[in-house]
Coordinates of C-alpha atoms and ligand atoms in Angstrom, one line a residue:
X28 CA 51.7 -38.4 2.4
X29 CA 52.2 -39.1 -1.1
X30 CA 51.6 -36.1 -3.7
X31 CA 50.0 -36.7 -6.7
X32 CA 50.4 -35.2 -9.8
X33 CA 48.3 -34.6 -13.0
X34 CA 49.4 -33.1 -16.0
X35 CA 48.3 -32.3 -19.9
X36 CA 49.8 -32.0 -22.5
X37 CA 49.3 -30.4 -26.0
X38 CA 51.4 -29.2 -29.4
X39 CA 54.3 -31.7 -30.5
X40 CA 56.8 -34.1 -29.7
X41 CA 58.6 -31.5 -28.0
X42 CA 56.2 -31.3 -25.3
X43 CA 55.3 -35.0 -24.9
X44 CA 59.3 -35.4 -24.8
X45 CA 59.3 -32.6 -22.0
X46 CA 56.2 -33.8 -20.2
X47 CA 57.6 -37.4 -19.7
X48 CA 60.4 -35.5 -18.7
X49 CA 58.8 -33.4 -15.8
X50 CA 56.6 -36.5 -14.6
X51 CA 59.9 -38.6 -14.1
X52 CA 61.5 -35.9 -12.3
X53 CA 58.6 -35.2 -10.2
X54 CA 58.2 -39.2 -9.2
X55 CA 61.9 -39.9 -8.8
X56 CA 61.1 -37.7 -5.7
X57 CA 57.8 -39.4 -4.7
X58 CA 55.2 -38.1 -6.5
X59 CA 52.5 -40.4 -8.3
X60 CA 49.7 -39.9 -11.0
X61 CA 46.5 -38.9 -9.6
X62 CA 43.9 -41.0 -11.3
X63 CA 41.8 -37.2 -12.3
X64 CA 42.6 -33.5 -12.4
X65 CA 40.4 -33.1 -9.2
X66 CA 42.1 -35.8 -7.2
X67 CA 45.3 -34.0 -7.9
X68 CA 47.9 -32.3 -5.4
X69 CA 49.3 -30.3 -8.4
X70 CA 47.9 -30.3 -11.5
X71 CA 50.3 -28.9 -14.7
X72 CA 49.6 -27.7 -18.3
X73 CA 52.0 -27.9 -20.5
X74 CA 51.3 -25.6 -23.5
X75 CA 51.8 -24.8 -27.1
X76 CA 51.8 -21.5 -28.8
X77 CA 52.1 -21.9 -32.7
X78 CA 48.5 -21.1 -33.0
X79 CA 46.0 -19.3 -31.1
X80 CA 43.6 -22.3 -31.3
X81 CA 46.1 -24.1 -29.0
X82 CA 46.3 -21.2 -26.1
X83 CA 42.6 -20.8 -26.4
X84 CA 42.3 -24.6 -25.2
X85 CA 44.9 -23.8 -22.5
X86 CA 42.7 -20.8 -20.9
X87 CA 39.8 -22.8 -21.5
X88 CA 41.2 -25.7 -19.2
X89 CA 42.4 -23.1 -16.7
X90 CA 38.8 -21.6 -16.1
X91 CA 37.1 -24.9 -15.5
X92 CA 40.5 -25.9 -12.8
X93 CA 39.5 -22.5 -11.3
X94 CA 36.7 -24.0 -9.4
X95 CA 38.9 -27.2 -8.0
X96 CA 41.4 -24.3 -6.6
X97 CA 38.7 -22.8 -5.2
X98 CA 37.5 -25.5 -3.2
X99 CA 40.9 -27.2 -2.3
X100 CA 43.4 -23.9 -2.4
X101 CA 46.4 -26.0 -1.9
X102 CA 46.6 -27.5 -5.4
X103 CA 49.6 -25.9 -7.1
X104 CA 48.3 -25.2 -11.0
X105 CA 51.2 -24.7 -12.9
X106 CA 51.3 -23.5 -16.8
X107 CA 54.6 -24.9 -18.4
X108 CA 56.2 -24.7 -21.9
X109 CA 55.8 -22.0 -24.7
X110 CA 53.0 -20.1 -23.0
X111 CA 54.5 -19.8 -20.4
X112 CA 57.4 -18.3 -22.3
X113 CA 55.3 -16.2 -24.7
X114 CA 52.9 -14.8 -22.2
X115 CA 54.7 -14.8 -18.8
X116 CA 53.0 -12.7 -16.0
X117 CA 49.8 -12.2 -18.8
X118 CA 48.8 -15.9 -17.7
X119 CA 48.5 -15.0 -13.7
X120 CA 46.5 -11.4 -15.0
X121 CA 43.9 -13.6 -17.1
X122 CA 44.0 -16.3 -14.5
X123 CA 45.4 -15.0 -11.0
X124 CA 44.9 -18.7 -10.0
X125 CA 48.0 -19.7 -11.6
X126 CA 50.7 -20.7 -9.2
X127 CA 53.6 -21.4 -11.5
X128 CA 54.4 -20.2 -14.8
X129 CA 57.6 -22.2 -16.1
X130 CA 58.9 -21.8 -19.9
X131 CA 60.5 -24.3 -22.0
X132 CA 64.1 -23.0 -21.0
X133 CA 63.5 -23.5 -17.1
X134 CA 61.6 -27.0 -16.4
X135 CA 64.6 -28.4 -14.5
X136 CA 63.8 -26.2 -11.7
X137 CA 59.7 -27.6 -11.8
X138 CA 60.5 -30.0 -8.8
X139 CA 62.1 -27.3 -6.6
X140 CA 59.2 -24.7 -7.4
X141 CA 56.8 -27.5 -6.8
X142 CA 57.9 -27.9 -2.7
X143 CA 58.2 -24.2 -2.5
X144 CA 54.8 -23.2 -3.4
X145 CA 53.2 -26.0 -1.5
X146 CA 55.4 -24.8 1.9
X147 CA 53.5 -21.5 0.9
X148 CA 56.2 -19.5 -0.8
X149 CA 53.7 -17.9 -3.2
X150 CA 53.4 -18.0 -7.1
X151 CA 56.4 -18.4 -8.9
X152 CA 57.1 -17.2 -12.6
X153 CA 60.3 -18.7 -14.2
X154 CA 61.0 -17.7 -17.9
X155 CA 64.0 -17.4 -19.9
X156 CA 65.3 -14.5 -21.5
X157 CA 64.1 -12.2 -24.9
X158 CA 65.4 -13.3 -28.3
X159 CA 66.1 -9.4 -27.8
X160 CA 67.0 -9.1 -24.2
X161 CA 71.2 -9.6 -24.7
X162 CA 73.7 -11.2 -26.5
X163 CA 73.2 -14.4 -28.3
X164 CA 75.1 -16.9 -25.6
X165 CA 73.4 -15.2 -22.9
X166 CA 70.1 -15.5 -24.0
X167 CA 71.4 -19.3 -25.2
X168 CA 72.1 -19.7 -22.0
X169 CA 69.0 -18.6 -20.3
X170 CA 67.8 -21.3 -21.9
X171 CA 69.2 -24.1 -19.9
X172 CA 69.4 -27.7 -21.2
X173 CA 66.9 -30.4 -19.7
X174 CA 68.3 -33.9 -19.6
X175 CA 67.2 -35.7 -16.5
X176 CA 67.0 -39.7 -16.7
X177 CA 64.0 -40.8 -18.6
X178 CA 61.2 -43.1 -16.9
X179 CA 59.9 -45.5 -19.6
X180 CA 56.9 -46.3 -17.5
X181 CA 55.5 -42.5 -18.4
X182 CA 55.4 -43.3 -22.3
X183 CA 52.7 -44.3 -24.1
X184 CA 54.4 -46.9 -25.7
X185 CA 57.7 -47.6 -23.3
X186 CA 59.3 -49.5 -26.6
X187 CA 59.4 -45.9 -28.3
X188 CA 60.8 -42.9 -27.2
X189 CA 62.0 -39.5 -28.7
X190 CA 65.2 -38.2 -28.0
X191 CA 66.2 -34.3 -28.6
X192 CA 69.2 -33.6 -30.8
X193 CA 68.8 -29.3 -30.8
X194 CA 66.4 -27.7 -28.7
X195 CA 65.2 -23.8 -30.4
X196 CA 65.6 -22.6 -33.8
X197 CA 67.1 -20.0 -35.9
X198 CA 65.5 -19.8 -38.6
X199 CA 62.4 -17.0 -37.9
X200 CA 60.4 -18.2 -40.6
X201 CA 57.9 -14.6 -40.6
X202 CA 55.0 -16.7 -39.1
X203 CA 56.4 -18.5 -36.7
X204 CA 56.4 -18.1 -32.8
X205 CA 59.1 -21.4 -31.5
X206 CA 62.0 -19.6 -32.6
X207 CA 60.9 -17.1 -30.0
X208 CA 59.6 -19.5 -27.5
X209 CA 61.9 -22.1 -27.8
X210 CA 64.9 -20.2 -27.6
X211 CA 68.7 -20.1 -30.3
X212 CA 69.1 -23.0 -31.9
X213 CA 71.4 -25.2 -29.3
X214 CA 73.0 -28.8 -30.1
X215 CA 73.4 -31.9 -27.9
X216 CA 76.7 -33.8 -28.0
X217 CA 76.8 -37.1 -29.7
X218 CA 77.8 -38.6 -26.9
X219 CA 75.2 -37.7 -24.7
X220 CA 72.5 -38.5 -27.5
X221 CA 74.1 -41.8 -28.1
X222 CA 74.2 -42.3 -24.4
X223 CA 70.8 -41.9 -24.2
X224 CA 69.7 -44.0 -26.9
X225 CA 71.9 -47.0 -25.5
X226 CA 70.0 -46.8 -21.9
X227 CA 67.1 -46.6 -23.8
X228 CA 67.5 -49.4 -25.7
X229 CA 68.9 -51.5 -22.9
X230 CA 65.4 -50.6 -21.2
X231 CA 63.7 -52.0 -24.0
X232 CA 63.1 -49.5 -26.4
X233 CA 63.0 -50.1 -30.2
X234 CA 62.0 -47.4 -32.5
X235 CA 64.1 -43.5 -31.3
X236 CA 62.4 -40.4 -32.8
X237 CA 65.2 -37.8 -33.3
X238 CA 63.3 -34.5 -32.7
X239 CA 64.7 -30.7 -33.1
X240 CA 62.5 -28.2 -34.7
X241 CA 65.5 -28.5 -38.0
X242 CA 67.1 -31.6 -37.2
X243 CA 68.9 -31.9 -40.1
X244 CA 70.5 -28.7 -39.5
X245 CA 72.1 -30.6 -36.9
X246 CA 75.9 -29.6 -36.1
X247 CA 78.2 -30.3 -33.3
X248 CA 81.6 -29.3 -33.7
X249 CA 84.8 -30.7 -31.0
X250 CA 88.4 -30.4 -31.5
X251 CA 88.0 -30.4 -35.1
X252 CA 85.4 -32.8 -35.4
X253 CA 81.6 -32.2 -37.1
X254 CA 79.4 -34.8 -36.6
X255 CA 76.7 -33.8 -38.6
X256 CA 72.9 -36.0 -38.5
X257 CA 74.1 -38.2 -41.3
X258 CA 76.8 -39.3 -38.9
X259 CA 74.9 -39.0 -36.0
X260 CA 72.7 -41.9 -37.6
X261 CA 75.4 -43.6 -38.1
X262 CA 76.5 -44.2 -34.9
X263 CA 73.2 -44.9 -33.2
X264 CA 72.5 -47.1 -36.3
X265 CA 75.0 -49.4 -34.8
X266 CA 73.7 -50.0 -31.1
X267 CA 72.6 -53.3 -30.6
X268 CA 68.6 -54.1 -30.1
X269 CA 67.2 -50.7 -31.6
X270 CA 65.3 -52.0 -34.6
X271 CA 64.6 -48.4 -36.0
X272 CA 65.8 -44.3 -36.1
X273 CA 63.2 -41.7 -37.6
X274 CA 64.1 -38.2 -37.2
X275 CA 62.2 -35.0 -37.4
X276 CA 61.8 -32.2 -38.5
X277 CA 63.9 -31.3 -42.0
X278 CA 64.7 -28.1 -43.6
X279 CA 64.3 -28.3 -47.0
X280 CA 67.8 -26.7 -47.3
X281 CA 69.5 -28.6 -45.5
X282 CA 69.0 -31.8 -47.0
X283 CA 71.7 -32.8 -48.1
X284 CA 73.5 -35.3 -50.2
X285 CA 75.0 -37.4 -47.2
X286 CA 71.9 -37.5 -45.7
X287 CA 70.0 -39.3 -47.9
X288 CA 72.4 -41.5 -48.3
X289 CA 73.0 -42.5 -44.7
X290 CA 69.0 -42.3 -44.8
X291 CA 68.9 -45.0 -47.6
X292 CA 72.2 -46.9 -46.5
X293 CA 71.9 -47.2 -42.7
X294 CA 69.8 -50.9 -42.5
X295 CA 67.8 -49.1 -39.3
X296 CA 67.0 -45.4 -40.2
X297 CA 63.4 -45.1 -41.8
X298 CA 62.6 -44.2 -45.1
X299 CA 60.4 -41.2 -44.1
X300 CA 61.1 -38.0 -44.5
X301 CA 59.1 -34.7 -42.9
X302 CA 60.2 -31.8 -44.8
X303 CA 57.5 -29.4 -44.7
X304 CA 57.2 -26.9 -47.7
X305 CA 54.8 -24.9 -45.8
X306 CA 53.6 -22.9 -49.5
X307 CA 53.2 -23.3 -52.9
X308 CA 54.2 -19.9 -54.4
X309 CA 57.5 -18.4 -54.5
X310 CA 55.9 -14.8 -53.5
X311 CA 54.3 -16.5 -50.4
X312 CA 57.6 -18.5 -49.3
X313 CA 59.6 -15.3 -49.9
X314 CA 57.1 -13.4 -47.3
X315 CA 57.3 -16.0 -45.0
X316 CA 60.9 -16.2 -45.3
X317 CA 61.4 -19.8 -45.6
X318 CA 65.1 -19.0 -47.3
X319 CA 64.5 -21.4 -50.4
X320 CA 62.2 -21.8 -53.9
X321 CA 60.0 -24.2 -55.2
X322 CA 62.1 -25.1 -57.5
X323 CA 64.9 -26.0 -55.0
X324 CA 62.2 -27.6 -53.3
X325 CA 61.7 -29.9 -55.9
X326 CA 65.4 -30.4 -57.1
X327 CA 65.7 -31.4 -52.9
X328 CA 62.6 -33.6 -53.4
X329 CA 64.0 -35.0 -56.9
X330 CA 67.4 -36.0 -55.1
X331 CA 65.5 -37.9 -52.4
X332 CA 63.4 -39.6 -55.2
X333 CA 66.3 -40.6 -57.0
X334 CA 68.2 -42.1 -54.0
X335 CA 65.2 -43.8 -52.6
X336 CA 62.2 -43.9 -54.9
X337 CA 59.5 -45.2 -52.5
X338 CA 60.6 -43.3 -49.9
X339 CA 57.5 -41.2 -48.2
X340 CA 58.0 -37.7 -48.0
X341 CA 55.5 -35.6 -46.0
X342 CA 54.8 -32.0 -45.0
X343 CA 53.4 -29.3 -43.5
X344 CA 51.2 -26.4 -45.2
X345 CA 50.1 -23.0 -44.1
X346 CA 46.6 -22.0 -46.0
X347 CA 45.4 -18.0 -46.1
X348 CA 49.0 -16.4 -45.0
X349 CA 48.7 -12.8 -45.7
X350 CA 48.3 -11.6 -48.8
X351 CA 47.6 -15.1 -50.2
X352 CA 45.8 -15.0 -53.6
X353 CA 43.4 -17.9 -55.4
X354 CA 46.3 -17.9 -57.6
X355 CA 48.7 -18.3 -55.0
X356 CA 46.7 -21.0 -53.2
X357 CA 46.5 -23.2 -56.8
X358 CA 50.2 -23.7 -56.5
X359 CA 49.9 -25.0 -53.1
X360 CA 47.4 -27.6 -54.5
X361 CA 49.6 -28.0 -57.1
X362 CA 52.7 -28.5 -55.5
X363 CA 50.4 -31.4 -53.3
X364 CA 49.3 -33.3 -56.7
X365 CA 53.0 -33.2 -58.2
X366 CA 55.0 -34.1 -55.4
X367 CA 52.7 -36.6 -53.5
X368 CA 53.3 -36.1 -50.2
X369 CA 52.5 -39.6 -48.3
X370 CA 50.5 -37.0 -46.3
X371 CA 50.4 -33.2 -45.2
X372 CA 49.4 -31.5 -42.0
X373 CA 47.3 -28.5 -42.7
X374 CA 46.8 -25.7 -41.0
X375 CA 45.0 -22.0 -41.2
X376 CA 47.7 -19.3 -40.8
X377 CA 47.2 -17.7 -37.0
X378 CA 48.9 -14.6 -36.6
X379 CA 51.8 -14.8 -33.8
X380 CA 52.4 -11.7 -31.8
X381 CA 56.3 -11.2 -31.5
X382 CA 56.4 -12.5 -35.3
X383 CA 57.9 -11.0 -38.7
X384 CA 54.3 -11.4 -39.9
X385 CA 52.5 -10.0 -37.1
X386 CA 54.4 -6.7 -37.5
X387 CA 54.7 -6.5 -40.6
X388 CA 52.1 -8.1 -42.7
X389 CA 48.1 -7.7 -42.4
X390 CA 46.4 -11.0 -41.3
X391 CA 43.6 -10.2 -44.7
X392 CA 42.5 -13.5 -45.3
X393 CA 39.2 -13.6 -44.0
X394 CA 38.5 -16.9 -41.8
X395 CA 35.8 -18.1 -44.2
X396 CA 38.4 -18.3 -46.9
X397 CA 40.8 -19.8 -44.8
X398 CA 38.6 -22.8 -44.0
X399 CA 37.8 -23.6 -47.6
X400 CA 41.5 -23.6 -48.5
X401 CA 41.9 -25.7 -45.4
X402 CA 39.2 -28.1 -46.9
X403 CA 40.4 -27.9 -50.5
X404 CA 43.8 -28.9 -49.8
X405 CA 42.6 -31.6 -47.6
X406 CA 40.8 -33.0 -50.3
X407 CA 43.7 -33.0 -52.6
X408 CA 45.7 -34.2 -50.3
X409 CA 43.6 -37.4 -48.9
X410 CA 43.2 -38.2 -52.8
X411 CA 47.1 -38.2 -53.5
X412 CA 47.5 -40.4 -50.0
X413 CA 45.2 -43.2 -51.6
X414 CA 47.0 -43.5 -54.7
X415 CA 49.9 -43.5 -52.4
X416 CA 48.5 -46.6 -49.9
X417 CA 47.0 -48.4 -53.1
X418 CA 50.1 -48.8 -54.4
X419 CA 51.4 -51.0 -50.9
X420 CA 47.9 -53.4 -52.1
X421 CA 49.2 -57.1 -52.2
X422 CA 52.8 -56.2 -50.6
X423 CA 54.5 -57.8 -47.6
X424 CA 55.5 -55.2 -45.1
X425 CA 57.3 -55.8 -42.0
X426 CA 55.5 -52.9 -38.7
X427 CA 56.6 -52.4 -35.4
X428 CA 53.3 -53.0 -34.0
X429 CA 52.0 -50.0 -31.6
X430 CA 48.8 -51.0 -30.1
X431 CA 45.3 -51.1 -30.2
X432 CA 43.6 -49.7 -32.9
X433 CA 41.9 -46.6 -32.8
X434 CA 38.5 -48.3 -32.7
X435 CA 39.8 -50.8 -29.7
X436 CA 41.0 -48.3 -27.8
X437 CA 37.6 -46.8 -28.2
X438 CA 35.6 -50.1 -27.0
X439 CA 38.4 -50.0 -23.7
X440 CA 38.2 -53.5 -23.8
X441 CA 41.5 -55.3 -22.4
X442 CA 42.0 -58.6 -24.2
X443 CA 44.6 -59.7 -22.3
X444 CA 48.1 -61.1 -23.9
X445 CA 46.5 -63.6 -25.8
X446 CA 43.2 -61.9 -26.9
X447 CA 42.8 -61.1 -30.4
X448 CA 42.5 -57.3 -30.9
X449 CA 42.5 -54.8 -33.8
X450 CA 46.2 -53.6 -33.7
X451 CA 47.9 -50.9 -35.7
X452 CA 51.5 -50.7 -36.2
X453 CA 53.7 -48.7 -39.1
X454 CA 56.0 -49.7 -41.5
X455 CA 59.6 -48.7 -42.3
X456 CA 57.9 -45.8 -44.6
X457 CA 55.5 -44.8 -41.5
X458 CA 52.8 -45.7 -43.5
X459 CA 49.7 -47.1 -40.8
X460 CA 48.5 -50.3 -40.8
X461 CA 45.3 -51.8 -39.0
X462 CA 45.5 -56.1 -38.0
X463 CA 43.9 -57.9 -35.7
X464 CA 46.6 -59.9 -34.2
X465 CA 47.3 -60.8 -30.4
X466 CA 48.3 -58.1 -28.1
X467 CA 51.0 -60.1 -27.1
X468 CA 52.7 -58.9 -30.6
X469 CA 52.7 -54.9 -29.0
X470 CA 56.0 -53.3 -29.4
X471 CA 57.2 -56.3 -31.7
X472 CA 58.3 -56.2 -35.5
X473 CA 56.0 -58.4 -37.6
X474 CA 54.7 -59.3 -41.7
X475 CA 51.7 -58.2 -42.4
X476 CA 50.3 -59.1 -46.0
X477 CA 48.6 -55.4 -47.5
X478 CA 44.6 -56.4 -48.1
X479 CA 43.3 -53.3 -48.5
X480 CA 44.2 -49.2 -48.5
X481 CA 42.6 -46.3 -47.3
X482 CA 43.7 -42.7 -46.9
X483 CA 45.1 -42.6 -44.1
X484 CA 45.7 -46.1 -43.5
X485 CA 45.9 -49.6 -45.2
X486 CA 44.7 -53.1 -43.5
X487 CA 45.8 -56.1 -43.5
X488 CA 46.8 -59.8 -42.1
X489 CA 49.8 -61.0 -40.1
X490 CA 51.8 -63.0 -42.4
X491 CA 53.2 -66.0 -40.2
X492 CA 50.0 -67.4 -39.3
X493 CA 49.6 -66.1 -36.1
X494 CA 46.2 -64.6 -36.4
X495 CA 43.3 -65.4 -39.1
X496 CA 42.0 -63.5 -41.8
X497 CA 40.4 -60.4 -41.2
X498 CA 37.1 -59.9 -43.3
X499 CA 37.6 -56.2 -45.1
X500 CA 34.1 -55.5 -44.2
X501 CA 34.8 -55.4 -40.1
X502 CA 38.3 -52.9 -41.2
X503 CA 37.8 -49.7 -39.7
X504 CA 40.0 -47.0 -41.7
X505 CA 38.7 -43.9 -39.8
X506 CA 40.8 -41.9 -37.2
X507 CA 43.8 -44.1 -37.2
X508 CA 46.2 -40.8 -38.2
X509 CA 48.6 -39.8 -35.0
X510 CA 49.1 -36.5 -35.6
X511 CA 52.5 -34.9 -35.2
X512 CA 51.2 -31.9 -34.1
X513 CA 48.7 -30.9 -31.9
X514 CA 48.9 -33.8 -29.4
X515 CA 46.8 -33.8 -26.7
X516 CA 47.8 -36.0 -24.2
X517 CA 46.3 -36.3 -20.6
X518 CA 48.7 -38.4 -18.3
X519 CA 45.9 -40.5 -17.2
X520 CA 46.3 -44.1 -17.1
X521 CA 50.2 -44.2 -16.1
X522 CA 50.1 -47.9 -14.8
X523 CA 48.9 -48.7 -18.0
X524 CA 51.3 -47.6 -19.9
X525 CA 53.8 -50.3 -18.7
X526 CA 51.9 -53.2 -18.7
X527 CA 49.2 -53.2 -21.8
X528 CA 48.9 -51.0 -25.0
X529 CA 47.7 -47.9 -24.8
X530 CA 47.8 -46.4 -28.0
X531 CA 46.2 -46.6 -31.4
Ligands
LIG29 N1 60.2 -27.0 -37.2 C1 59.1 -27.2 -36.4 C2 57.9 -26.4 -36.7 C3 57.0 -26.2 -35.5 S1 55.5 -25.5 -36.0 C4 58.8 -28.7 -36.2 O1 59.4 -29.3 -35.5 O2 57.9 -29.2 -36.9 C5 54.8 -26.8 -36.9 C6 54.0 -26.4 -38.1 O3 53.0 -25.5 -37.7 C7 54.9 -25.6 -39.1 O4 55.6 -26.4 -39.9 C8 53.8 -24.8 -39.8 O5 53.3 -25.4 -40.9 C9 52.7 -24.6 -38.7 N2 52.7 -23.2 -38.2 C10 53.7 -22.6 -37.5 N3 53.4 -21.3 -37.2 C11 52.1 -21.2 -37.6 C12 51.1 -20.1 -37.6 N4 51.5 -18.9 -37.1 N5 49.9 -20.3 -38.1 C13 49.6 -21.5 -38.7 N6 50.5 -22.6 -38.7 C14 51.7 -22.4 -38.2
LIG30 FE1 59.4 -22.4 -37.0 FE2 60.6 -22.1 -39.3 FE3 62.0 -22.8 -37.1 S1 58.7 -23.1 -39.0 S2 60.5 -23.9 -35.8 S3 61.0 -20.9 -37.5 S4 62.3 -23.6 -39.2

């Protein structure tokens, strides 16, 4: 009989990457998507651990599962990713339910750990090694690469995809946990990233993500030859059918000179660039151990101006890290209002066990304090995003249309090919736009004339006259952000994925 699986996911691309990963393995050797958690034969969670808030969710899920094991003991519940990594045999003490326990470093071996524990071999915990446990290739090597072939029916959208260029980092920034999750930084060859984007592209996709947790550190080194991200670019810039390359995420030190050029040269590569400054304050970065200034911040930022002036830079921001002071926390707003980030993703500082921070400095920002920074920044930041959009007013831009608007997805409404719906799609700049347009134009590149702006979003009207004007008054700016962090993404509706938009 056929097994069926259910997984969810949560945290960033990484994990949506890994998850369509597992879920093409798993069906390449007969499983299916069970239409609901309790309907499933196995049902997977695969984690994040940057922030407590996201393992709270985790143990949350795994106490209301608890009751489906109890009544149908055969369902294999499996915890997968950086908890799994970060808190190993914890997970089966707080939940003894838990069959499998499978870290970031080991998912190739899901399938076979899968059959055993259904054939009753008992629970199964596979982790990588310690950043501490050994030498730095043997613990690189504990984290073992995870390329099976991908399965565009298990993407949201099978016309985009993310490819990995590095998997780990090494940079220990003092607050976060993914260096020690995630493993030592570790390159893919060109060739096989290229390879990949070609099968990819021959399957129909059209926008590739790069994603490594510092792509732009990117380095791969072969009888002499670097290829570097700038080149890297290069070469998938010249495979027929993809219409567009974004990349994240960039160290601010690392961008360099030849990258912004490709960036601003290469016809396909977008003109978006995540480079988080995470703080403000030279004190602050210094304690986190970021390993630059504000002031090279801003002579990096004034380079990327200066080759591409509309280019949208975004980033991400840590509020109430230790020790932080009101004073300290004005630069942070500051730094927002000078730079003008085409948006920011903000988040309360959550102590990491294993972390610089953790041992070393007091978590002494008291929650309440936290929030309000969290709120203030916000603020600034949503009123430096208008200004942003406003300027886009009255423009021609060309989107890669994504699907259904946040608000049509809502109404679950299928319009079929021809039906009218409110789309959004994003421009070469990644800036959102909301149309109503046919579905038909999902996963196509298309003109839309700029009506109107919002934070987080502008509006607008297809160009060619293939739909009619939208009154402003029926636009819906709310909720139409994808984050690029804390994803949550059940694998529920897998047949739709192929065959009608599924994403706002
Ligand atoms: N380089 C990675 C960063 C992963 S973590 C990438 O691919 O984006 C994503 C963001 O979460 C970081 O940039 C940082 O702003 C935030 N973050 C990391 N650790 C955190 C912590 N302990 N508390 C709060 N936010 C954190
Ligand atoms: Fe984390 Fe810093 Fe690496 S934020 S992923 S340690 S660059």
């Amino acid at each position: 009989m056929t097994k069926r699986l259910w997984i969810e996911t949560v945290g960033c691309q990484m994990n949506v990457l890994d998850s369509e990963l597992v879920v093409a393995a798993l069906r390449r050797q007969g499983w299916e998507m069970a239409p609901a958690a309790d309907a499933a034969d196995a049902v997977f969670y695969n984690t994040c651990s940057v922030r407590q808030h996201a393992e709270d969710k985790i143990y949350s899920a795994l106490g209301r599962i608890r009751s489906v094991k109890a009544k149908r003991p055969d369902v294999v519940v499996g915890v997968l990713g950086c908890m799994a990594q970060k808190d190993q045999e914890q997970i089966r003490k707080r939940a003894p339910w838990v069959d499998l326990v499978v870290g970031p470093g080991q998912l190739h071996q899901v399938p076979t750990l899968v059959d055993d524990v259904l054939a009753g071999g008992g629970p199964r915990i596979e982790v990588s090694l310690d950043r501490k446990a050994g030498s730095r290739d043997a613990i690189a090597r504990s984290f073992e690469s995870y390329d099976p072939d991908r399965d565009a029916a298990m993407r949201p959208t099978p016309f985009q995809a993310f490819i990995r260029t590095q998997t780990g980092c090494d940079k220990f920034c003092a607050f976060c946990v993914v260096p020690h999750v995630r493993g030592p930084e570790q390159a893919r060859s060109p060739e096989t990233i290229v390879a990949e984007a070609r099968k990819l592209v021959a399957e129909g996709c059209r926008e590739i993500t790069l994603i490594g947790q510092t792509v732009n550190s990117y380095k791969w080194s072969d009888g002499g030859r670097t290829t570097r991200l700038a080149d890297l670019l290069a070469l998938l810039d010249a495979i027929d059918g993809l219409d567009r390359i974004k990349f994240v995420t960039n160290y601010p030190r690392d961008m360099t000179d030849d990258l912004i050029a490709a960036v601003r040269d290469l016809p396909k590569v977008c003109h978006y660039l995540h480079v988080p400054a995470q703080h403000g304050s030279d004190d602050v970065l210094g304690r986190m151990k970021r390993g630059y200034t504000i002031g090279e911040y801003m002579e990096m930022h004034g380079r990327i101006r200066a080759a591409i002036p509309h280019a949208a830079v975004t980033s991400d921001f840590i509020v109430g890290f230790c020790g932080e002071t009101d004073a300290e926390f004005q630069t942070t707003l500051d730094l927002v209002k000078t730079v003008g980030f085409k948006n920011s993703f903000i988040f309360k500082y959550s102590p990491r066990p294993g972390t610089k921070a953790f041992d070393r400095l007091p978590d002494d920002v008291p929650e309440e304090v936290k929030k309000e920074r969290n709120r203030l920044l916000l603020e600034a930041q949503e009123e430096v995003s208008l200004a942003g959009n406003r300027r886009f007013v009255g423009t021609r831009q060309q989107v890669l249309v994504e699907g259904l608007s946040t608000r049509d997805e809502k109404r679950a409404v299928d319009p079929g090919p021809d039906g009218v719906a409110q789309l959004t799609g994003r421009t070469m700049c990644d800036r959102i736009i909301v149309f109503d347009a046919p579905t038909r134009l999902v996963g196509r590149l298309v003109d839309i004339d700029i009506l109107a702006a919002g934070a987080w979003s502008l509006s607008g009207v297809v160009a060619d006259g293939l739909a009619d004007a939208v009154p402003l008054d029926t636009l819906d700016f709310s909720g139409d952000t994808t984050p690029l962090y804390d994803i949550s993404l059940p694998h529920s509706k897998p047949q739709a994925a192929t065959s009608e938009p599924s994403r706002g």
